[in-house]
DNA sequence: CTATGTATATTCACTGGTGAGTATACATGA
DNA sequence: TCATGTATACTCACCAGTGAATATACATAG
């Protein structure tokens, strides 16, 4: 594992756990076991590091959703609901802190053009595109995304993962009977 | 208007615009036209001020939803959808930055017991309780909340208020046909 | 009806600490 | 000997919170 990878891994861990603003570059360097100067050799700035953190989460995150969907029994509504059930299970872990993409978009609300937000938008679009494919309907895909992201926010606030199951039930119902006949 | 009110008003404006972490106590004092020491005479700490900011938003926010609901034509689904339509209109204003409660809960994720988060949870519960009343079903109320909070997050990320209308359509459908016969 | 005391409200100037980022030097393998 | 990578030790800006003093208003005792 290269030094650069170790730095990114340390950054990702701390950024997710505490938020991108709360974590100092010094703390990341220490966690990675390098000096701050070395960190700045591999990354141009803290903002660069934040962007790299989110870019690195796009694929694994999407792949996880796809695996949960593929491995679930039943028809489309059941498979959609399975994603939420798995999310609820994750959310019961004490280290769970919601969606890193959404949280970063809040922390960087003053900088709408920040590269990390560009990466965040791309990620959410990838999920939406994939859901459009499997549901055959963009509107339904968006409503599922809205339920999921809403659940991230609400569960983080109340620390009550059961909202993810409530969201899953709603998503399953919307997937079972799309508003207008399928139209990707 | 008292000095204390002016400080709180200044804090609320800056906290909503830039986020509670990004705003310095000095900036609030300057905006309020007092010295920092005066600010600390009226508020014990910055955390106190953050809590006061959210506590002050609870009632006005809820009242706004209730007004939008009351003033809308049509049955329950139409009235629910009207709330989202009004939110979408607000979100088109360039100063709109999502939901202050949810954003603060992200910014203070490291401090789950923070008084501002207690105020945030209370507010969301008030909205949920009111929606339970008007829909006659807690599950439906929660799903509407999930759609609304999801839309706050997604619209903030993509800067595309149309997601609020998509959420409104889903909320109307769920309100029109609750999963199980009404049970508050 | 003045002198003294006290509570409220405000100011200026400061501190200890932390933040991101850098100047410079040293190592080491190709 | 040159590019790559790492370290020590720094700069400079900012930030939450404080110490000490002051202004103002209003008591009430002499």
XYZ file of C-alpha atoms in Angstrom, chain B residues 52-147:
96
model
C -31.370 29.598 20.593
C -31.292 29.991 16.801
C -33.025 26.665 16.223
C -35.422 27.016 19.136
C -36.583 30.269 17.600
C -37.336 28.627 14.264
C -39.561 25.820 15.503
C -42.888 27.618 15.789
C -42.632 29.905 12.733
C -41.643 26.974 10.533
C -44.508 24.780 11.662
C -46.953 27.653 11.355
C -45.884 28.213 7.759
C -46.591 24.589 6.825
C -49.957 24.804 8.515
C -50.837 27.974 6.638
C -49.884 26.479 3.283
C -51.948 23.406 4.093
C -54.971 25.416 5.235
C -54.943 27.772 2.299
C -54.731 25.028 -0.352
C -57.768 23.956 -2.346
C -58.834 20.327 -2.659
C -58.644 17.195 -0.537
C -55.861 15.827 1.655
C -53.473 14.800 -1.169
C -53.814 18.197 -2.847
C -53.224 20.013 0.429
C -50.122 17.942 1.169
C -48.831 18.521 -2.316
C -49.396 22.251 -1.865
C -46.845 22.293 0.948
C -44.223 20.874 -1.384
C -45.186 23.276 -4.158
C -44.680 26.184 -1.785
C -41.377 24.760 -0.623
C -40.263 24.475 -4.242
C -41.115 28.122 -4.725
C -39.001 29.056 -1.705
C -36.165 26.871 -2.928
C -35.982 28.847 -6.162
C -34.860 31.895 -4.208
C -31.054 32.101 -4.415
C -30.741 32.556 -0.644
C -32.447 29.224 0.026
C -30.043 26.780 1.661
C -32.146 23.824 2.698
C -33.404 23.046 6.166
C -31.497 24.732 8.989
C -32.390 21.969 11.426
C -31.082 19.184 9.222
C -27.993 21.116 8.244
C -27.153 21.823 11.865
C -27.601 18.161 12.758
C -24.946 17.366 10.164
C -22.592 20.070 11.320
C -22.858 18.900 14.918
C -22.757 15.186 14.185
C -19.953 14.731 16.711
C -22.141 16.066 19.536
C -25.356 14.051 19.534
C -26.449 15.547 22.851
C -26.009 19.151 21.758
C -28.994 21.314 22.811
C -29.397 22.511 19.248
C -29.976 18.916 18.149
C -32.493 18.427 20.906
C -34.338 21.439 19.499
C -34.034 19.998 15.998
C -35.513 16.670 17.023
C -38.347 18.433 18.794
C -39.150 20.467 15.714
C -39.266 17.478 13.395
C -41.467 15.685 15.890
C -43.861 18.621 15.984
C -44.194 18.485 12.215
C -44.632 14.722 12.316
C -47.293 14.959 15.018
C -49.212 17.556 13.073
C -49.041 15.500 9.886
C -50.211 12.442 11.814
C -53.237 14.426 12.870
C -54.190 15.672 9.437
C -53.507 12.386 7.653
C -54.871 10.227 10.438
C -51.915 7.876 10.079
C -48.483 8.021 11.668
C -46.816 5.842 9.045
C -48.029 8.132 6.276
C -46.903 11.183 8.229
C -43.424 9.713 8.549
C -43.230 8.909 4.878
C -44.185 12.467 4.008
C -41.472 13.736 6.355
C -38.965 11.406 4.736
C -39.843 12.731 1.303
